[in-house]
Coordinates of C-alpha atoms in Angstrom, one line a residue:
Chain P
M19 CA -29.8 -13.5 -33.2
L20 CA -28.3 -10.1 -33.1
Y21 CA -25.2 -9.1 -35.0
E22 CA -23.7 -5.9 -33.7
R23 CA -20.8 -3.6 -34.3
K24 CA -20.6 -1.3 -37.3
G25 CA -18.3 -1.7 -40.2
I26 CA -17.4 -5.4 -39.6
Q27 CA -18.8 -7.9 -42.0
M28 CA -20.1 -10.6 -39.8
E29 CA -20.4 -14.1 -41.1
N30 CA -24.0 -15.1 -40.9
K31 CA -23.0 -18.6 -39.9
H32 CA -20.7 -18.7 -37.0
P33 CA -19.8 -22.3 -36.4
V34 CA -20.0 -22.0 -32.6
V35 CA -23.4 -20.4 -32.7
E36 CA -24.6 -23.0 -35.1
K37 CA -23.5 -25.7 -32.7
I38 CA -25.3 -24.1 -29.8
I39 CA -28.5 -23.6 -31.7
S40 CA -28.5 -27.3 -33.0
A41 CA -28.1 -28.6 -29.4
Y42 CA -30.2 -25.9 -27.7
P43 CA -32.6 -24.3 -30.1
A44 CA -34.4 -22.4 -27.3
Y45 CA -31.3 -20.2 -26.7
A46 CA -31.2 -18.8 -30.3
E47 CA -33.0 -15.6 -29.2
S48 CA -30.5 -14.7 -26.5
I49 CA -27.3 -15.3 -28.5
K50 CA -25.4 -12.1 -29.3
V51 CA -22.3 -12.1 -31.4
Q52 CA -20.4 -9.0 -30.6
R53 CA -17.5 -9.8 -32.9
P54 CA -16.3 -13.2 -34.2
N55 CA -14.7 -14.3 -31.0
R56 CA -17.1 -12.6 -28.5
I57 CA -20.3 -14.5 -27.9
W58 CA -22.9 -13.8 -25.3
L59 CA -25.8 -15.8 -24.4
K60 CA -28.4 -16.3 -21.5
V61 CA -29.1 -19.6 -20.0
P62 CA -31.8 -20.4 -17.4
Y63 CA -30.1 -21.3 -14.1
G64 CA -31.6 -24.7 -14.0
E65 CA -29.9 -25.7 -17.2
F66 CA -26.7 -23.8 -16.6
R67 CA -24.4 -26.5 -15.4
K68 CA -25.5 -28.9 -18.2
F69 CA -24.8 -26.1 -20.8
L70 CA -21.4 -25.3 -19.2
D71 CA -20.3 -29.0 -19.5
F72 CA -21.6 -29.1 -23.1
A73 CA -19.7 -25.9 -24.0
A74 CA -16.6 -27.5 -22.5
S75 CA -16.8 -30.7 -24.3
D76 CA -18.4 -29.7 -27.7
L77 CA -17.4 -26.1 -28.1
K78 CA -14.0 -26.5 -26.4
T79 CA -14.4 -23.4 -24.3
D80 CA -13.1 -25.2 -21.2
I81 CA -10.8 -22.5 -19.9
F82 CA -12.3 -20.6 -17.0
C83 CA -11.4 -16.9 -17.3
M84 CA -13.5 -14.9 -14.9
L85 CA -16.8 -14.9 -13.0
T86 CA -18.7 -11.7 -12.8
G87 CA -21.5 -11.2 -10.3
L88 CA -24.1 -8.6 -11.0
D89 CA -26.8 -7.1 -8.9
D90 CA -29.6 -6.5 -11.5
K91 CA -32.9 -5.0 -10.5
E92 CA -34.8 -8.2 -9.7
N93 CA -32.1 -10.8 -10.0
Y94 CA -28.6 -11.7 -9.2
S95 CA -26.9 -12.5 -12.4
F96 CA -23.6 -14.3 -13.1
I97 CA -21.5 -14.2 -16.1
Y98 CA -19.1 -17.1 -16.6
H99 CA -16.5 -16.0 -19.1
M100 CA -15.1 -19.1 -20.7
A101 CA -12.3 -19.2 -23.3
D102 CA -11.0 -21.7 -25.8
L103 CA -7.5 -21.9 -27.2
N104 CA -8.3 -19.8 -30.3
G105 CA -9.3 -16.6 -28.7
L106 CA -13.0 -17.3 -28.4
V107 CA -14.6 -16.0 -25.3
L108 CA -18.0 -17.4 -24.6
N109 CA -19.9 -15.4 -22.0
I110 CA -22.6 -17.4 -20.4
E111 CA -25.0 -15.4 -18.3
T112 CA -27.4 -16.9 -15.9
S113 CA -29.7 -15.4 -13.2
I114 CA -31.4 -16.3 -10.0
P115 CA -34.2 -14.3 -8.3
K116 CA -33.1 -12.1 -5.5
S117 CA -33.9 -13.5 -2.0
D118 CA -32.3 -13.6 1.4
D119 CA -31.4 -17.3 0.8
A120 CA -29.9 -16.8 -2.7
H121 CA -27.5 -19.6 -3.5
I122 CA -25.8 -21.2 -6.5
A123 CA -23.8 -24.3 -6.9
T124 CA -20.0 -24.2 -7.1
I125 CA -18.2 -25.1 -10.4
T126 CA -14.9 -25.7 -8.6
D127 CA -15.5 -29.5 -9.0
A128 CA -14.6 -29.1 -12.6
Y129 CA -12.9 -25.7 -12.5
P130 CA -10.7 -25.4 -9.4
A131 CA -9.5 -22.0 -10.8
A132 CA -13.0 -20.6 -9.9
D133 CA -12.4 -20.9 -6.2
L134 CA -11.3 -17.5 -5.2
Q135 CA -13.9 -15.8 -7.6
E136 CA -16.7 -17.7 -6.1
R137 CA -15.6 -16.7 -2.6
E138 CA -15.6 -13.2 -3.9
I139 CA -19.2 -13.6 -5.0
Y140 CA -20.2 -14.6 -1.4
D141 CA -18.2 -11.8 0.3
L142 CA -19.1 -9.0 -2.0
L143 CA -22.7 -9.9 -3.1
G144 CA -23.9 -12.2 -0.3
I145 CA -24.8 -15.2 -2.5
K146 CA -24.0 -18.6 -0.9
I147 CA -22.1 -21.0 -3.0
D148 CA -23.1 -24.6 -2.3
G149 CA -20.3 -27.2 -2.3
L150 CA -17.3 -24.7 -2.1
P151 CA -14.5 -26.5 -0.3
D152 CA -13.4 -25.0 3.1
G153 CA -11.0 -22.2 2.9
K154 CA -10.4 -18.6 4.0
R155 CA -12.6 -15.8 3.0
Y156 CA -11.7 -13.6 0.2
P157 CA -11.4 -10.6 -0.3
L158 CA -12.9 -8.9 2.8
P159 CA -11.1 -8.7 6.2
D160 CA -12.0 -11.2 9.0
N161 CA -13.5 -8.5 11.1
W162 CA -15.9 -7.4 8.5
P163 CA -19.5 -7.2 9.9
D164 CA -21.9 -9.9 9.0
G165 CA -24.6 -9.2 6.5
E166 CA -22.8 -6.3 4.8
Y167 CA -22.3 -7.1 1.1
P168 CA -20.6 -4.1 -0.5
L169 CA -21.3 -4.8 -4.1
R170 CA -25.0 -4.8 -3.8
K171 CA -26.5 -1.8 -5.4
D172 CA -28.3 -0.6 -2.3
W173 CA -25.1 -0.8 -0.2
T174 CA -23.3 2.4 0.6
P175 CA -20.2 2.9 2.9
E176 CA -22.3 5.0 5.2
R177 CA -24.0 1.8 6.5
L178 CA -20.7 0.7 7.9
D179 CA -20.0 4.1 9.5
K180 CA -23.4 3.9 11.2
K181 CA -22.6 0.3 12.6
A182 CA -19.2 1.5 13.7
D183 CA -20.7 4.5 15.5
G184 CA -23.3 2.2 17.2
A185 CA -20.4 -0.2 18.3
Q186 CA -18.5 2.8 19.7
K187 CA -21.5 4.0 21.8
E188 CA -21.9 0.5 23.1
E189 CA -18.3 0.4 24.1
S190 CA -18.4 3.7 25.9
N191 CA -21.6 2.8 27.7
A192 CA -20.0 -0.3 28.9
Chain O
M28 CA 8.1 -39.5 11.4
P29 CA 8.6 -35.8 12.2
K30 CA 5.7 -33.9 13.8
K31 CA 3.5 -31.9 11.6
I32 CA 3.6 -28.1 12.2
V33 CA 1.8 -25.3 10.6
L34 CA 4.0 -22.3 9.9
P35 CA 2.3 -19.0 9.2
I36 CA 4.1 -16.9 6.7
G37 CA 2.8 -13.3 6.5
P38 CA 0.8 -11.2 6.0
Q39 CA 4.1 -9.2 6.5
H40 CA 7.1 -11.2 5.6
P41 CA 10.5 -11.1 3.9
A42 CA 9.5 -13.0 0.8
L43 CA 7.4 -10.2 -0.8
K44 CA 7.0 -6.5 -0.5
E45 CA 3.3 -6.9 -0.5
P46 CA 1.0 -8.4 2.2
A47 CA -0.3 -12.0 1.6
S48 CA -0.5 -14.8 4.1
F49 CA 0.5 -18.4 3.6
D50 CA -0.2 -21.1 6.2
V51 CA 2.3 -23.8 5.4
T52 CA 1.7 -27.2 6.8
L53 CA 5.1 -28.9 7.2
Q54 CA 6.2 -32.4 7.7
G55 CA 9.8 -32.0 8.7
E56 CA 11.0 -29.6 6.1
K57 CA 8.6 -30.9 3.3
V58 CA 5.5 -28.9 2.5
E59 CA 2.3 -30.9 3.0
N60 CA -0.1 -28.2 1.8
I61 CA -0.4 -24.5 1.8
L62 CA -3.4 -22.3 2.5
V63 CA -3.5 -18.9 0.9
K64 CA -5.2 -15.9 2.5
L65 CA -5.4 -12.8 0.4
G66 CA -7.4 -9.6 0.5
Y67 CA -5.1 -7.3 2.5
N68 CA -4.9 -4.9 -0.4
H69 CA -8.7 -4.8 -1.1
R70 CA -9.5 -1.1 -1.8
G71 CA -13.0 -1.3 -3.1
I72 CA -12.1 -0.1 -6.6
E73 CA -14.8 -2.0 -8.4
K74 CA -17.5 -0.4 -6.1
A75 CA -15.8 3.0 -6.5
C76 CA -15.9 2.7 -10.3
E77 CA -19.7 2.6 -10.2
T78 CA -19.9 6.0 -8.5
K79 CA -17.4 7.8 -10.8
S80 CA -17.5 8.8 -14.4
Y81 CA -15.6 6.8 -17.1
L82 CA -12.9 9.4 -17.1
H83 CA -12.4 9.2 -13.4
D84 CA -12.4 5.4 -13.6
L85 CA -9.6 5.5 -16.2
Y86 CA -7.2 7.1 -13.6
L87 CA -8.6 5.1 -10.7
L88 CA -8.1 1.8 -12.6
E89 CA -4.6 2.9 -13.7
R90 CA -3.9 2.8 -9.9
V91 CA -5.0 -0.7 -9.4
C92 CA -1.3 -1.7 -9.7
G93 CA 1.9 0.3 -9.9
I94 CA 3.8 -2.0 -12.2
C95 CA 1.2 -2.9 -14.7
S96 CA -0.7 0.4 -14.6
H97 CA -0.9 0.7 -18.4
S98 CA -2.3 -2.8 -18.7
H99 CA -5.3 -2.1 -16.6
S100 CA -6.1 1.3 -18.1
T101 CA -5.8 -0.1 -21.6
C102 CA -7.9 -3.2 -20.8
F103 CA -10.6 -1.0 -19.3
L104 CA -10.7 1.5 -22.3
Q105 CA -10.8 -1.3 -24.8
A106 CA -14.0 -2.5 -23.2
V107 CA -15.5 1.0 -23.0
E108 CA -14.5 1.7 -26.6
E109 CA -16.1 -1.5 -27.9
I110 CA -19.4 -0.6 -26.2
A111 CA -19.3 3.0 -27.5
G112 CA -18.3 1.8 -31.0
L113 CA -15.2 4.1 -31.1
D114 CA -12.7 3.5 -33.8
V115 CA -9.4 4.2 -32.2
P116 CA -6.9 5.6 -34.7
M117 CA -4.0 3.3 -35.7
R118 CA -1.2 5.6 -34.4
A119 CA -2.9 5.5 -31.0
K120 CA -3.1 1.7 -31.1
Y121 CA 0.6 1.7 -31.9
I122 CA 1.6 3.9 -29.1
R123 CA -0.5 1.9 -26.6
S124 CA 1.4 -1.3 -27.8
I125 CA 4.7 0.5 -27.5
I126 CA 4.2 1.6 -24.0
G127 CA 2.6 -1.8 -23.2
E128 CA 5.8 -3.6 -24.3
M129 CA 8.0 -1.0 -22.4
E130 CA 5.9 -1.9 -19.4
R131 CA 6.6 -5.6 -20.0
I132 CA 10.3 -4.9 -20.2
H133 CA 10.4 -3.0 -16.9
S134 CA 8.3 -5.6 -15.2
H135 CA 10.3 -8.5 -16.4
L136 CA 13.6 -6.8 -15.4
L137 CA 12.1 -6.0 -12.0
W138 CA 11.1 -9.7 -11.7
L139 CA 14.5 -11.0 -12.6
G140 CA 16.0 -8.8 -9.9
V141 CA 13.5 -10.0 -7.3
A142 CA 13.9 -13.7 -8.2
A143 CA 17.7 -13.4 -8.2
H144 CA 17.4 -11.8 -4.7
E145 CA 15.2 -14.6 -3.4
I146 CA 17.9 -17.2 -4.3
G147 CA 20.7 -15.0 -2.9
F148 CA 22.1 -14.0 -6.3
D149 CA 22.2 -10.3 -5.4
T150 CA 24.7 -9.3 -8.2
L151 CA 22.0 -10.1 -10.7
L152 CA 19.5 -8.1 -8.8
M153 CA 21.8 -5.0 -8.9
Y154 CA 22.5 -5.6 -12.6
S155 CA 19.0 -6.1 -13.7
W156 CA 17.7 -3.2 -11.7
R157 CA 20.3 -0.9 -13.0
D158 CA 19.4 -1.8 -16.5
R159 CA 15.7 -1.3 -15.6
E160 CA 16.5 2.3 -15.1
V161 CA 17.1 2.7 -18.8
I162 CA 13.6 1.8 -19.5
M163 CA 12.2 3.8 -16.5
D164 CA 13.9 6.9 -17.7
L165 CA 12.5 6.2 -21.2
L166 CA 9.1 5.9 -19.9
A167 CA 9.5 9.1 -17.9
L168 CA 10.7 10.8 -21.1
L169 CA 7.8 9.6 -23.2
T170 CA 5.0 10.0 -20.8
G171 CA 6.3 12.2 -18.0
N172 CA 6.1 9.5 -15.3
R173 CA 8.0 6.4 -14.3
V174 CA 4.8 4.6 -13.3
N175 CA 1.1 5.5 -13.9
Y176 CA 1.9 6.8 -17.4
A177 CA -1.6 8.1 -18.0
V178 CA -0.9 7.9 -21.7
N179 CA -4.4 6.6 -22.5
V180 CA -7.6 8.7 -23.1
L181 CA -10.9 7.4 -24.1
G182 CA -10.6 7.1 -27.9
G183 CA -6.9 7.2 -28.2
V184 CA -3.8 8.5 -26.5
R185 CA -2.8 11.9 -25.2
K186 CA 0.9 11.9 -26.1
D187 CA 2.6 11.4 -29.4
I188 CA 6.1 9.9 -30.0
S189 CA 8.4 12.4 -31.9
E190 CA 11.1 11.5 -34.3
E191 CA 13.7 12.5 -31.7
E192 CA 12.1 10.3 -29.1
K193 CA 12.0 7.4 -31.6
G194 CA 15.8 7.6 -31.9
Q195 CA 16.1 7.5 -28.1
I196 CA 13.8 4.5 -27.9
L197 CA 15.9 2.6 -30.5
K198 CA 19.1 3.5 -28.8
A199 CA 17.8 2.1 -25.5
M200 CA 16.5 -1.1 -27.1
D201 CA 20.0 -1.7 -28.5
I202 CA 21.5 -1.3 -24.9
L203 CA 18.8 -3.5 -23.3
E204 CA 19.0 -6.1 -26.0
E205 CA 22.8 -6.4 -25.4
R206 CA 22.3 -6.7 -21.6
T207 CA 19.4 -9.2 -22.0
K208 CA 21.6 -11.4 -24.2
Y209 CA 24.0 -11.5 -21.2
Y210 CA 21.2 -12.5 -18.9
I211 CA 20.1 -15.3 -21.2
Q212 CA 23.7 -16.5 -21.2
I213 CA 23.6 -16.4 -17.4
C214 CA 20.3 -18.3 -17.3
Q215 CA 21.7 -21.0 -19.7
E216 CA 25.2 -21.3 -18.3
E217 CA 25.4 -20.3 -14.6
I218 CA 25.3 -23.6 -12.9
T219 CA 24.2 -22.4 -9.4
L220 CA 21.2 -20.6 -10.9
I221 CA 20.2 -23.6 -12.9
K222 CA 20.5 -26.0 -10.0
R223 CA 18.7 -23.8 -7.6
L224 CA 15.7 -23.2 -9.9
S225 CA 15.4 -26.6 -11.7
K226 CA 12.7 -28.9 -10.5
V227 CA 11.5 -26.2 -8.0
G228 CA 7.7 -25.4 -8.1
Y229 CA 6.8 -28.0 -10.6
L230 CA 3.5 -27.3 -12.4
S231 CA 2.5 -29.9 -14.9
P232 CA 0.7 -28.6 -18.1
E233 CA -2.5 -30.4 -16.9
D234 CA -2.4 -28.6 -13.5
A235 CA -1.6 -25.3 -15.2
V236 CA -4.8 -25.6 -17.2
R237 CA -6.8 -26.9 -14.2
M238 CA -5.7 -24.2 -11.8
G239 CA -6.0 -21.5 -14.5
A240 CA -2.4 -20.4 -14.7
V241 CA -1.9 -17.6 -17.2
G242 CA 1.0 -15.7 -18.7
P243 CA 4.7 -16.7 -18.2
T244 CA 3.6 -19.0 -15.4
G245 CA 1.4 -21.0 -17.8
R246 CA 3.7 -20.6 -20.8
A247 CA 6.6 -22.2 -18.8
S248 CA 4.3 -25.2 -18.4
K249 CA 3.9 -25.7 -22.2
I250 CA 0.6 -23.7 -22.3
T251 CA 1.2 -21.4 -25.4
R252 CA -1.6 -19.1 -24.5
D253 CA -1.0 -15.4 -25.1
A254 CA -3.8 -12.9 -25.6
R255 CA -1.6 -10.8 -28.0
A256 CA -1.4 -13.7 -30.4
E257 CA -4.8 -15.5 -30.0
D258 CA -7.0 -12.4 -29.7
P259 CA -4.9 -9.5 -31.1
Y260 CA -5.8 -6.1 -29.6
A261 CA -4.1 -2.6 -30.1
A262 CA -1.4 -3.1 -32.8
Y263 CA -0.4 -6.7 -32.1
G264 CA -2.1 -7.9 -35.3
E265 CA 0.6 -5.8 -37.2
V266 CA 3.7 -7.3 -35.9
D267 CA 5.5 -10.7 -36.0
F268 CA 6.4 -12.2 -32.7
K269 CA 6.9 -15.5 -31.1
V270 CA 4.9 -16.7 -28.1
V271 CA 7.8 -17.8 -25.9
S272 CA 7.0 -21.0 -24.0
D273 CA 9.1 -23.6 -22.3
D274 CA 8.8 -27.2 -21.3
H275 CA 10.6 -27.1 -18.0
C276 CA 7.4 -26.6 -16.1
D277 CA 9.5 -25.2 -13.1
V278 CA 10.8 -21.9 -11.8
Y279 CA 13.8 -22.3 -14.1
G280 CA 11.3 -22.5 -17.1
R281 CA 9.5 -19.3 -15.8
A282 CA 12.8 -17.5 -15.8
L283 CA 13.7 -18.6 -19.3
V284 CA 10.3 -17.6 -20.6
R285 CA 10.6 -14.0 -19.1
V286 CA 14.1 -13.4 -20.6
G287 CA 12.9 -14.7 -23.8
E288 CA 9.9 -12.4 -23.8
L289 CA 12.3 -9.5 -23.2
M290 CA 13.9 -10.2 -26.5
E291 CA 10.5 -10.4 -28.2
A292 CA 9.5 -7.1 -26.7
Y293 CA 12.5 -5.3 -28.2
S294 CA 11.7 -6.7 -31.6
I295 CA 8.0 -5.7 -31.3
I296 CA 8.9 -2.1 -30.3
R297 CA 11.3 -1.8 -33.2
Q298 CA 8.7 -3.2 -35.7
L299 CA 6.1 -0.8 -34.3
L300 CA 8.3 2.2 -34.5
A301 CA 9.4 1.4 -38.0
K302 CA 5.9 1.6 -39.3
L303 CA 4.2 4.0 -37.0
P304 CA 1.3 5.3 -39.1
S305 CA 0.6 9.0 -39.3
T306 CA -3.1 9.3 -38.2
P307 CA -4.6 11.5 -35.5
L308 CA -3.9 10.6 -31.9
K309 CA -7.6 10.1 -30.9
V310 CA -11.2 10.4 -31.7
N311 CA -13.7 12.4 -29.8
A312 CA -15.4 10.3 -27.2
P313 CA -18.9 10.9 -26.0
R314 CA -19.5 11.6 -22.2
L315 CA -22.4 9.3 -22.1
I316 CA -21.7 5.8 -23.0
P317 CA -24.6 3.8 -24.5
A318 CA -26.0 0.9 -22.7
G319 CA -24.1 -2.4 -23.4
E320 CA -21.5 -4.7 -22.1
A321 CA -18.1 -5.9 -23.3
I322 CA -15.1 -8.0 -22.1
S323 CA -11.6 -7.0 -22.9
R324 CA -8.4 -9.1 -22.7
Y325 CA -4.9 -7.8 -22.4
E326 CA -1.7 -9.7 -22.0
A327 CA -0.1 -7.9 -19.0
P328 CA 3.5 -8.7 -18.1
R329 CA 2.3 -11.1 -15.5
G330 CA -0.4 -12.8 -17.6
E331 CA -3.8 -12.2 -19.0
D332 CA -5.8 -9.3 -17.5
V333 CA -9.5 -9.4 -18.1
H334 CA -11.9 -6.5 -17.6
Y335 CA -15.7 -6.7 -17.9
V336 CA -17.6 -3.4 -18.3
K337 CA -21.4 -3.0 -18.2
S338 CA -22.8 0.4 -19.1
N339 CA -26.2 1.8 -18.7
G340 CA -26.4 4.9 -20.9
T341 CA -25.1 7.3 -18.3
D342 CA -21.6 8.7 -17.8
K343 CA -21.0 6.2 -15.0
P344 CA -20.6 2.4 -15.6
E345 CA -23.1 0.0 -14.1
R346 CA -20.5 -2.6 -13.2
V347 CA -16.7 -3.0 -13.7
K348 CA -15.2 -6.3 -12.9
L349 CA -11.6 -7.1 -13.3
R350 CA -9.5 -10.2 -13.0
A351 CA -5.7 -9.6 -12.6
P352 CA -3.3 -12.3 -13.6
T353 CA -2.1 -13.0 -10.1
L354 CA -5.6 -14.0 -9.0
A355 CA -5.4 -16.7 -11.7
N356 CA -1.8 -17.7 -10.8
V357 CA -1.9 -17.7 -7.1
Q358 CA -4.2 -20.6 -6.9
A359 CA -1.5 -22.7 -8.7
V360 CA 1.0 -21.9 -6.0
S361 CA -0.3 -24.5 -3.6
T362 CA 0.0 -27.2 -6.3
M363 CA 3.5 -26.0 -7.2
L364 CA 4.6 -26.4 -3.5
E365 CA 3.1 -29.7 -2.7
K366 CA 5.9 -32.0 -1.8
G367 CA 8.4 -29.2 -2.1
Y368 CA 10.7 -27.9 0.6
L369 CA 10.1 -25.0 2.9
A370 CA 13.3 -23.2 1.6
D371 CA 11.6 -23.1 -1.8
V372 CA 8.5 -21.4 -0.7
T373 CA 9.7 -17.8 -1.3
I374 CA 11.1 -18.3 -4.7
V375 CA 8.1 -20.3 -5.9
I376 CA 5.8 -17.6 -4.8
A377 CA 8.0 -14.9 -6.3
A378 CA 8.1 -16.9 -9.6
I379 CA 4.5 -16.2 -10.4
D380 CA 5.5 -12.6 -10.1
P381 CA 2.6 -11.9 -7.8
C382 CA 1.0 -8.5 -7.4
F383 CA -1.5 -8.5 -4.7
S384 CA -2.6 -4.9 -5.3
C385 CA -4.0 -6.0 -8.7
T386 CA -5.5 -9.0 -7.2
D387 CA -7.3 -7.6 -4.2
R388 CA -8.3 -4.2 -5.4
M389 CA -9.3 -2.8 -2.1
V390 CA -8.7 -2.0 1.6
L391 CA -11.3 -0.1 3.5
A392 CA -9.8 2.5 5.9
L393 CA -13.0 2.5 7.9
N394 CA -13.5 3.1 11.5
D395 CA -14.4 -0.5 12.5
G396 CA -15.3 0.3 16.1
K397 CA -12.2 -1.4 17.4
S398 CA -9.7 1.5 16.6
K399 CA -9.6 4.4 18.9
A400 CA -12.0 7.2 18.3
G401 CA -10.6 10.2 16.6
S402 CA -7.7 8.2 15.1
E403 CA -7.9 10.2 11.7
L404 CA -5.0 12.5 11.3
T405 CA -4.5 15.6 9.1
W406 CA -1.4 15.9 7.0
K407 CA -0.1 18.5 9.4
Q408 CA -0.6 16.2 12.4
L409 CA 1.0 13.4 10.5
R410 CA 4.0 15.4 9.6
Q411 CA 4.3 16.7 13.2
Q412 CA 4.3 13.1 14.5
S413 CA 6.9 12.0 12.0
I414 CA 9.2 15.0 13.0
E415 CA 8.9 14.1 16.6
W416 CA 9.6 10.4 15.9
Y417 CA 12.8 11.2 13.9
K418 CA 14.0 13.6 16.6
K419 CA 13.4 11.1 19.4
N420 CA 14.6 7.9 17.6
R421 CA 17.1 9.1 15.1
G422 CA 18.4 12.3 16.4
V423 CA 17.5 14.2 13.2
D424 CA 15.7 17.4 13.3
F425 CA 13.5 18.0 10.4
T426 CA 11.7 21.2 11.8
K427 CA 13.8 23.4 9.6
V428 CA 12.7 21.7 6.4
K429 CA 9.9 24.0 5.0
L430 CA 7.1 22.3 3.4
D431 CA 4.0 23.9 2.1
I432 CA 1.2 21.8 3.5
K433 CA -2.3 23.0 3.5

């Protein structure tokens, strides 16, 4: 367990951390308490949903704040920022290996508020979300070319310019 | 049984000055369901942040939104300062909170006018927007700008509040408080306003939590969540204020919460000014930010703003992710409008005080192959075109107006 931030006297026993460790001792290493109401931890994707439900019922962090998608070097990572009513933000990070068929399951069955942000993950990072209800895409325009995921680290706007140039040439040839 | 029809409202429509599209399925004049399409204001800011330094990002993120520009820049800086371990001096924190509350005042007065306009109460629009000028002038006096105040720098603020300015702020607060008392009276006594807004856009507390409603939208449904109170940042730990909430759960409740918050904002500003500590305005910030990550919360006028910043030890962030309050609130709109009437659609949408610039964060002005080749214009060509347009269509000749355009 890592206690960070200079000058702040951290309580060695954070009640939330204790609860997590007693239920999931394997996660103790990855827990980071940045300050009393900012807790970060990493959870393997296979156990993520079980942990999310545990956090909602036992830790009372059942308010969905934000979903961040990250393009790490080997993985796609997702941080689910969950809050409780007393100012605690529990940041649950989980990763899946990069592949063309990368996909994760939706959490909109329990948190309908996550809908737009999961659509954003698909549009910007190209990770399919299983079980997401039908709806309009967000946030890219309808005529955005397939297979272009702008938040991936290897993506640059020039790729689109090239595509547009190609399309123009085809048009003038025709 | 009347036939079902789908009515597309938007992206350009009279309800809002910003683009958003709502496909409303109607049974007669009753709304069956509503499908929201956003993204028309997507500008690629998150991606752009990864390619620019923290200093550039500060100014870029300030332009995520015109109304809550200070919210976004403060929220972003708080995350960066936490990663870098910077101890922001107290005076800077106070000034950030003072400007933040002024922003709330100008945003809520703006909302009051817009909401009044949507229900045809244009006198209130004129009144509240006239009063809003008081706070806009004050912001211009304190920061040099009516919007995009650029008062924040990494590690503090760039501009102090002098004794003379303090006096002017207090004077303005007195004027605005007097006016707000009148608006509260209107909200409590004006029968047409009460009847028009009551039971419109009902959002139960359970639905508010489920759909993730934040800010005044959530607080009007009995959800007393406010980042200023539950997770105090800047100088909010040093002042007494009430988290205004309401149990009407409808548009009327949302109006009451906002006018109530105006009164709290005046009190917060007075308290902060009374004990403004004399510390330096900023600490020196490093150019390279050590690797780390942080999440920052900020109670913007429209609700909770959340920024996530991940740094990698360079002068550019690895990832910046933001969630503006409208993204959280807009999903509740369909719940609010279910079984409502078509005539209520505009005021219900306006009642969440939507800001789609914040929500979308990008539009790519790219040549997508469908637009004509060579459609990019220089400033000179653009000006020439507008001169010709006005000459032809309006009979005004602007050629004599000299502008120094490079």
